């Protein structure tokens, strides 16, 4: 009798729903491998925007380098070149001395150490090819406790994890789809409170505790709150429409697609075209850019990243409330 019952339970565990979940997990795992290895295994500078203080012919030579590592724009003088970097319209600048034998390369390692190193290597090759010397000046270095400007990325990842884990927990405990719009609004209110506290916690860690990103406490706090809310709201919306599978979709968007394209370990002009195209439009990349611009570039070029995060937050809110009024149908359940 005992053996028969055990056999029936074992057979019941291998349902089509279980198989679908196992296949989904397997595909997400392969997605991790493909996304991280595919984007990071061979960083190669491609179209890095740079300002050039030189005649147009010199800019044309930079534009024609093998592999097209640079996207040059001629500017009037060094001050204009520095302003383009500060305003985030360029990642570096070549100031070429037409009367001497030494050129100057302006870089901004705060925008990402690997990208600055790539610009240095390209500049050294250009100088060597013209039998000239190269002076490298870092006009926006990362902080002493922010190695390679990586803190922004890890801060964003920590906030994102908190957002989709909270939404996942609410889905497991209270159901993936709110029973009515009022219940959905209540979840969003709770998530909003959590997001404010999460943003505060992250800002405390990177500023007064570790001093990794000092002197921007309030701005980072509210950026973190917006990011966590956007992530949690979108995850809950996916759960409302897709059930437990929505958690996997959130991981796919925010981690499998978001992390490699965020500009953390390698910046957008060092990774393949697909990752460059999507990075700015996913909260991971938008958040990483926003943190760096707040801390190192006087808050310049914040409009697009903040708009991206706001759109994700609004979309998650609207879709969650819409999902709560849909006709409830039997959903996928996990065998226990």
Short mmCIF file of C-alpha atoms in Angstrom, two decimals:
data_model
loop_
_atom_site.label_atom_id
_atom_site.label_comp_id
_atom_site.label_asym_id
_atom_site.label_seq_id
_atom_site.Cartn_x
_atom_site.Cartn_y
_atom_site.Cartn_z
CA UNK A 1 0.00 0.00 0.00
CA UNK A 2 2.81 2.37 0.93
CA UNK A 3 4.69 1.65 -2.30
CA UNK A 4 1.59 2.22 -4.45
CA UNK A 5 0.92 5.58 -2.85
CA UNK A 6 4.53 6.65 -3.24
CA UNK A 7 4.50 5.64 -6.89
CA UNK A 8 1.34 7.62 -7.56
CA UNK A 9 2.83 10.69 -5.90
CA UNK A 10 6.01 10.37 -7.93
CA UNK A 11 4.04 10.04 -11.16
CA UNK A 12 1.90 13.05 -10.19
CA UNK A 13 4.97 15.24 -9.75
CA UNK A 14 5.92 14.86 -13.42
CA UNK A 15 3.02 16.83 -14.86
CA UNK A 16 3.15 18.86 -18.08
CA UNK A 17 3.31 21.99 -15.94
CA UNK A 18 6.34 20.70 -14.07
CA UNK A 19 8.06 19.81 -17.31
CA UNK A 20 7.33 23.28 -18.69
CA UNK A 21 8.92 24.87 -15.62
CA UNK A 22 12.01 22.67 -15.86
CA UNK A 23 12.40 23.54 -19.54
CA UNK A 24 11.95 27.21 -18.70
CA UNK A 25 14.65 27.10 -16.04
CA UNK A 26 16.97 25.31 -18.46
CA UNK A 27 16.42 27.99 -21.11
CA UNK A 28 17.01 30.79 -18.61
CA UNK A 29 20.26 29.09 -17.56
CA UNK A 30 21.40 28.94 -21.18
CA UNK A 31 20.38 32.57 -21.52
CA UNK A 32 22.70 33.50 -18.65
CA UNK A 33 25.60 31.72 -20.31
CA UNK A 34 24.91 33.18 -23.75
CA UNK A 35 24.35 36.73 -22.52
CA UNK A 36 27.37 37.05 -20.24
CA UNK A 37 29.88 35.10 -22.31
CA UNK A 38 28.55 36.43 -25.61
CA UNK A 39 28.81 40.05 -24.55
CA UNK A 40 32.01 39.95 -22.49
CA UNK A 41 34.31 37.34 -24.04
CA UNK A 42 35.87 39.72 -26.58
CA UNK A 43 35.45 43.42 -25.72
CA UNK A 44 36.18 45.45 -28.81
CA UNK A 45 35.89 49.27 -29.12
CA UNK A 46 33.28 50.22 -31.71
CA UNK A 47 32.19 53.76 -32.52
CA UNK A 48 33.27 55.40 -29.25
CA UNK A 49 32.16 59.05 -29.61
CA UNK A 50 35.13 61.39 -29.26
CA UNK A 51 35.70 65.09 -29.74
CA UNK A 52 38.64 66.09 -31.92
CA UNK A 53 40.50 69.40 -31.78
CA UNK A 54 42.22 69.24 -35.15
CA UNK A 55 41.56 69.87 -38.83
CA UNK A 56 38.86 67.75 -40.48
CA UNK A 57 41.50 65.65 -42.24
CA UNK A 58 42.81 64.41 -38.89
CA UNK A 59 39.29 63.54 -37.76
CA UNK A 60 38.76 61.65 -41.00
CA UNK A 61 41.86 59.57 -40.29
CA UNK A 62 40.49 58.67 -36.87
CA UNK A 63 37.14 57.83 -38.42
CA UNK A 64 38.83 55.50 -40.88
CA UNK A 65 40.78 53.41 -38.38
CA UNK A 66 40.44 49.62 -38.89
CA UNK A 67 37.41 48.24 -37.06
CA UNK A 68 35.93 51.74 -36.66
CA UNK A 69 36.76 52.09 -32.95
CA UNK A 70 36.02 55.85 -32.89
CA UNK A 71 33.20 58.18 -33.92
CA UNK A 72 34.96 61.58 -34.10
CA UNK A 73 33.38 65.04 -34.06
CA UNK A 74 35.51 68.12 -34.73
CA UNK A 75 35.21 70.88 -32.10
CA UNK A 76 36.75 74.34 -31.84
CA UNK A 77 39.13 73.97 -28.90
CA UNK A 78 40.02 71.95 -25.81
CA UNK A 79 37.41 73.70 -23.68
CA UNK A 80 34.68 72.66 -26.11
CA UNK A 81 36.03 69.11 -26.06
CA UNK A 82 35.92 69.02 -22.26
CA UNK A 83 32.36 70.32 -22.27
CA UNK A 84 31.24 67.56 -24.62
CA UNK A 85 32.67 64.97 -22.24
CA UNK A 86 31.05 66.61 -19.21
CA UNK A 87 27.70 66.86 -21.01
CA UNK A 88 28.02 63.14 -21.98
CA UNK A 89 28.08 63.87 -25.70
CA UNK A 90 31.56 62.33 -25.97
CA UNK A 91 33.52 59.71 -24.06
CA UNK A 92 36.93 61.22 -24.75
CA UNK A 93 38.76 63.78 -26.86
CA UNK A 94 41.88 64.08 -28.98
CA UNK A 95 43.61 67.46 -28.82
CA UNK A 96 46.19 67.43 -31.59
CA UNK A 97 49.04 69.92 -31.56
CA UNK A 98 49.65 70.90 -35.15
CA UNK A 99 52.90 72.71 -34.33
CA UNK A 100 54.52 70.20 -31.98
CA UNK A 101 55.02 66.48 -31.69
CA UNK A 102 52.76 65.73 -28.72
CA UNK A 103 48.99 65.20 -28.73
CA UNK A 104 46.68 65.05 -25.71
CA UNK A 105 44.00 62.43 -25.11
CA UNK A 106 41.27 63.39 -22.65
CA UNK A 107 39.50 60.46 -21.02
CA UNK A 108 36.84 60.05 -18.30
CA UNK A 109 37.44 56.85 -16.36
CA UNK A 110 34.38 57.61 -14.21
CA UNK A 111 32.27 56.58 -17.20
CA UNK A 112 33.94 53.16 -17.10
CA UNK A 113 37.52 52.01 -16.65
CA UNK A 114 37.62 49.50 -19.55
CA UNK A 115 36.37 52.12 -22.01
CA UNK A 116 39.00 54.61 -20.85
CA UNK A 117 41.68 51.95 -21.25
CA UNK A 118 40.42 51.14 -24.74
CA UNK A 119 40.65 54.81 -25.72
CA UNK A 120 44.18 54.94 -24.36
CA UNK A 121 45.22 51.91 -26.44
CA UNK A 122 43.70 53.38 -29.59
CA UNK A 123 45.37 56.72 -28.93
CA UNK A 124 48.76 55.09 -28.40
CA UNK A 125 48.46 53.23 -31.72
CA UNK A 126 47.50 56.43 -33.52
CA UNK A 127 50.41 58.32 -31.97
CA UNK A 128 52.88 55.54 -32.75
CA UNK A 129 51.69 55.41 -36.36
CA UNK A 130 52.36 59.14 -36.77
CA UNK A 131 55.64 59.10 -34.84
CA UNK A 132 54.15 61.38 -32.17
CA UNK A 133 53.96 61.39 -28.39
CA UNK A 134 50.70 61.06 -26.47
CA UNK A 135 49.77 62.66 -23.16
CA UNK A 136 46.73 61.14 -21.41
CA UNK A 137 44.66 63.30 -19.03
CA UNK A 138 41.79 61.84 -17.00
CA UNK A 139 39.39 64.77 -16.56
CA UNK A 140 36.74 62.75 -14.68
CA UNK A 141 38.39 59.95 -12.68
CA UNK A 142 36.39 57.51 -10.61
CA UNK A 143 36.62 57.87 -6.83
CA UNK A 144 39.38 56.40 -4.72
CA UNK A 145 36.92 53.84 -3.32
CA UNK A 146 35.13 53.18 -6.60
CA UNK A 147 37.43 50.91 -8.56
CA UNK A 148 36.87 51.17 -12.33
CA UNK A 149 33.58 52.99 -11.62
CA UNK A 150 31.92 49.64 -10.85
CA UNK A 151 30.07 50.71 -7.72
CA UNK A 152 27.20 52.23 -9.72
CA UNK A 153 26.52 48.92 -11.46
CA UNK A 154 26.60 46.82 -8.30
CA UNK A 155 24.40 49.32 -6.47
CA UNK A 156 21.83 49.09 -9.26
CA UNK A 157 21.98 45.29 -9.30
CA UNK A 158 21.38 45.20 -5.55
CA UNK A 159 18.37 47.45 -5.84
CA UNK A 160 16.98 45.44 -8.76
CA UNK A 161 17.32 42.16 -6.90
CA UNK A 162 15.38 43.61 -4.00
CA UNK A 163 12.63 44.80 -6.32
CA UNK A 164 11.93 41.56 -8.15
CA UNK A 165 12.46 39.39 -5.06
CA UNK A 166 9.85 41.42 -3.18
CA UNK A 167 7.41 41.06 -6.06
CA UNK A 168 8.14 37.33 -6.28
CA UNK A 169 7.53 36.90 -2.56
CA UNK A 170 4.21 38.74 -2.77
CA UNK A 171 3.20 36.52 -5.69
CA UNK A 172 3.97 33.34 -3.79
CA UNK A 173 2.35 34.45 -0.52
CA UNK A 174 -0.66 36.43 -1.77
CA UNK A 175 -1.16 35.05 -5.28
CA UNK A 176 0.27 36.18 -8.56
CA UNK A 177 -2.83 38.14 -9.55
CA UNK A 178 -4.62 40.54 -7.19
CA UNK A 179 -8.32 39.67 -6.84
CA UNK A 180 -9.44 43.22 -7.62
CA UNK A 181 -7.92 46.62 -8.50
CA UNK A 182 -8.10 47.74 -4.87
CA UNK A 183 -5.90 44.83 -3.83
CA UNK A 184 -3.47 45.68 -6.62
CA UNK A 185 -3.33 49.31 -5.47
CA UNK A 186 -2.66 48.12 -1.92
CA UNK A 187 0.28 46.02 -3.15
CA UNK A 188 1.65 48.99 -5.04
CA UNK A 189 1.39 51.16 -1.94
CA UNK A 190 3.31 48.59 0.08
CA UNK A 191 5.92 48.32 -2.66
CA UNK A 192 6.27 52.12 -2.71
CA UNK A 193 7.08 52.17 1.02
CA UNK A 194 9.56 49.33 0.58
CA UNK A 195 11.15 51.14 -2.38
CA UNK A 196 11.75 54.31 -0.38
CA UNK A 197 13.36 52.29 2.41
CA UNK A 198 15.42 50.28 -0.08
CA UNK A 199 16.66 53.42 -1.81
CA UNK A 200 17.59 54.86 1.59
CA UNK A 201 19.46 51.71 2.58
CA UNK A 202 21.50 51.64 -0.62
CA UNK A 203 22.39 55.32 -0.33
CA UNK A 204 23.51 54.82 3.28
CA UNK A 205 25.77 51.91 2.28
CA UNK A 206 27.55 53.67 -0.61
CA UNK A 207 27.85 57.06 1.08
CA UNK A 208 28.31 57.29 4.87
CA UNK A 209 29.18 53.62 5.42
CA UNK A 210 31.61 52.74 2.60
CA UNK A 211 32.24 56.22 1.13
CA UNK A 212 32.23 54.64 -2.34
CA UNK A 213 29.92 57.28 -3.85
CA UNK A 214 30.02 60.18 -1.38
CA UNK A 215 28.27 63.58 -1.39
CA UNK A 216 25.17 62.58 -3.39
CA UNK A 217 23.09 60.93 -0.70
CA UNK A 218 19.64 62.38 -1.43
CA UNK A 219 19.85 62.02 -5.22
CA UNK A 220 20.93 58.39 -4.97
CA UNK A 221 18.23 57.67 -2.38
CA UNK A 222 15.39 58.75 -4.64
CA UNK A 223 16.91 57.25 -7.74
CA UNK A 224 17.07 53.93 -5.89
CA UNK A 225 13.45 54.28 -4.77
CA UNK A 226 12.31 54.83 -8.36
CA UNK A 227 14.36 51.91 -9.65
CA UNK A 228 13.13 49.45 -7.00
CA UNK A 229 9.51 50.49 -7.53
CA UNK A 230 9.80 50.16 -11.33
CA UNK A 231 11.35 46.70 -11.04
CA UNK A 232 8.83 45.43 -8.49
CA UNK A 233 5.81 46.88 -10.31
CA UNK A 234 6.85 45.34 -13.63
CA UNK A 235 7.53 41.97 -12.00
CA UNK A 236 4.08 42.00 -10.37
CA UNK A 237 2.50 42.94 -13.70
CA UNK A 238 4.22 40.02 -15.41
CA UNK A 239 2.98 37.71 -12.64
CA UNK A 240 -0.56 39.05 -13.03
CA UNK A 241 -0.62 38.11 -16.71
CA UNK A 242 1.67 35.06 -16.77
CA UNK A 243 1.41 33.55 -13.30
CA UNK A 244 4.54 32.12 -11.72
CA UNK A 245 6.23 32.23 -15.14
CA UNK A 246 6.26 36.02 -14.78
CA UNK A 247 9.07 35.70 -12.24
CA UNK A 248 11.22 34.00 -14.84
CA UNK A 249 10.36 36.68 -17.39
CA UNK A 250 11.44 39.36 -14.93
CA UNK A 251 14.78 37.60 -14.43
CA UNK A 252 15.15 37.36 -18.21
CA UNK A 253 14.56 41.10 -18.68
CA UNK A 254 16.37 42.60 -15.71
CA UNK A 255 19.25 40.13 -15.35
CA UNK A 256 19.83 38.04 -18.48
CA UNK A 257 19.30 41.00 -20.81
CA UNK A 258 19.86 43.86 -18.40
CA UNK A 259 23.16 43.06 -16.72
CA UNK A 260 25.41 42.47 -19.77
CA UNK A 261 24.03 45.55 -21.54
CA UNK A 262 24.14 47.90 -18.54
CA UNK A 263 27.65 49.24 -19.11
CA UNK A 264 28.92 47.90 -15.80
CA UNK A 265 31.86 45.59 -16.40
CA UNK A 266 32.22 46.70 -20.04
CA UNK A 267 30.66 49.84 -21.44
CA UNK A 268 28.23 49.94 -24.35
CA UNK A 269 30.85 50.76 -27.01
CA UNK A 270 32.87 47.67 -26.08
CA UNK A 271 30.12 45.04 -26.47
CA UNK A 272 28.34 43.64 -29.57
CA UNK A 273 25.68 45.70 -31.35
CA UNK A 274 22.67 43.90 -29.86
CA UNK A 275 23.72 44.75 -26.31
CA UNK A 276 24.52 48.35 -27.26
CA UNK A 277 21.04 48.71 -28.73
CA UNK A 278 19.08 47.56 -25.67
CA UNK A 279 21.17 48.71 -22.73
CA UNK A 280 19.87 52.26 -22.39
CA UNK A 281 16.23 51.13 -22.40
CA UNK A 282 16.35 48.53 -19.59
CA UNK A 283 16.31 49.71 -15.95
CA UNK A 284 19.69 48.10 -15.27
CA UNK A 285 21.47 50.21 -17.87
CA UNK A 286 19.42 53.35 -17.31
CA UNK A 287 20.08 53.16 -13.57
CA UNK A 288 23.83 52.57 -13.95
CA UNK A 289 24.14 55.55 -16.29
CA UNK A 290 22.08 57.73 -13.97
CA UNK A 291 24.25 56.94 -10.94
CA UNK A 292 27.47 57.74 -12.80
CA UNK A 293 26.04 60.96 -14.21
CA UNK A 294 24.87 62.07 -10.76
CA UNK A 295 28.14 61.31 -9.01
CA UNK A 296 30.76 62.22 -11.62
CA UNK A 297 29.18 64.46 -14.27
CA UNK A 298 27.26 67.06 -12.25
CA UNK A 299 23.91 65.44 -13.00
CA UNK A 300 24.21 66.05 -16.73
CA UNK A 301 22.29 63.91 -19.24
CA UNK A 302 19.90 62.55 -16.62
CA UNK A 303 16.74 63.15 -18.64
CA UNK A 304 16.72 59.95 -20.68
CA UNK A 305 17.67 57.52 -17.86
CA UNK A 306 15.06 58.98 -15.51
CA UNK A 307 12.41 58.92 -18.23
CA UNK A 308 13.18 55.25 -18.94
CA UNK A 309 12.78 54.34 -15.26
CA UNK A 310 9.58 56.37 -14.98
CA UNK A 311 8.08 54.66 -18.03
CA UNK A 312 8.87 51.21 -16.59
CA UNK A 313 7.30 52.22 -13.27
CA UNK A 314 4.18 53.59 -14.95
CA UNK A 315 3.86 50.58 -17.26
CA UNK A 316 4.16 48.16 -14.34
CA UNK A 317 1.54 50.06 -12.36
CA UNK A 318 -0.97 50.24 -15.19
CA UNK A 319 -0.50 46.63 -16.26
CA UNK A 320 -0.79 45.30 -12.71
CA UNK A 321 -4.07 47.12 -12.19
CA UNK A 322 -5.28 45.96 -15.61
CA UNK A 323 -4.31 42.40 -14.78
CA UNK A 324 -6.30 42.52 -11.57
CA UNK A 325 -9.56 43.07 -13.49
CA UNK A 326 -9.01 40.29 -16.02
CA UNK A 327 -11.16 37.19 -15.69
CA UNK A 328 -9.38 34.80 -13.36
CA UNK A 329 -8.52 31.50 -15.00
CA UNK A 330 -6.83 28.39 -13.59
CA UNK A 331 -3.13 29.15 -13.51
CA UNK A 332 0.03 27.12 -13.46
CA UNK A 333 0.75 25.77 -10.00
CA UNK A 334 3.91 24.33 -8.62
CA UNK A 335 3.79 20.72 -7.44
CA UNK A 336 4.79 20.43 -3.78
#
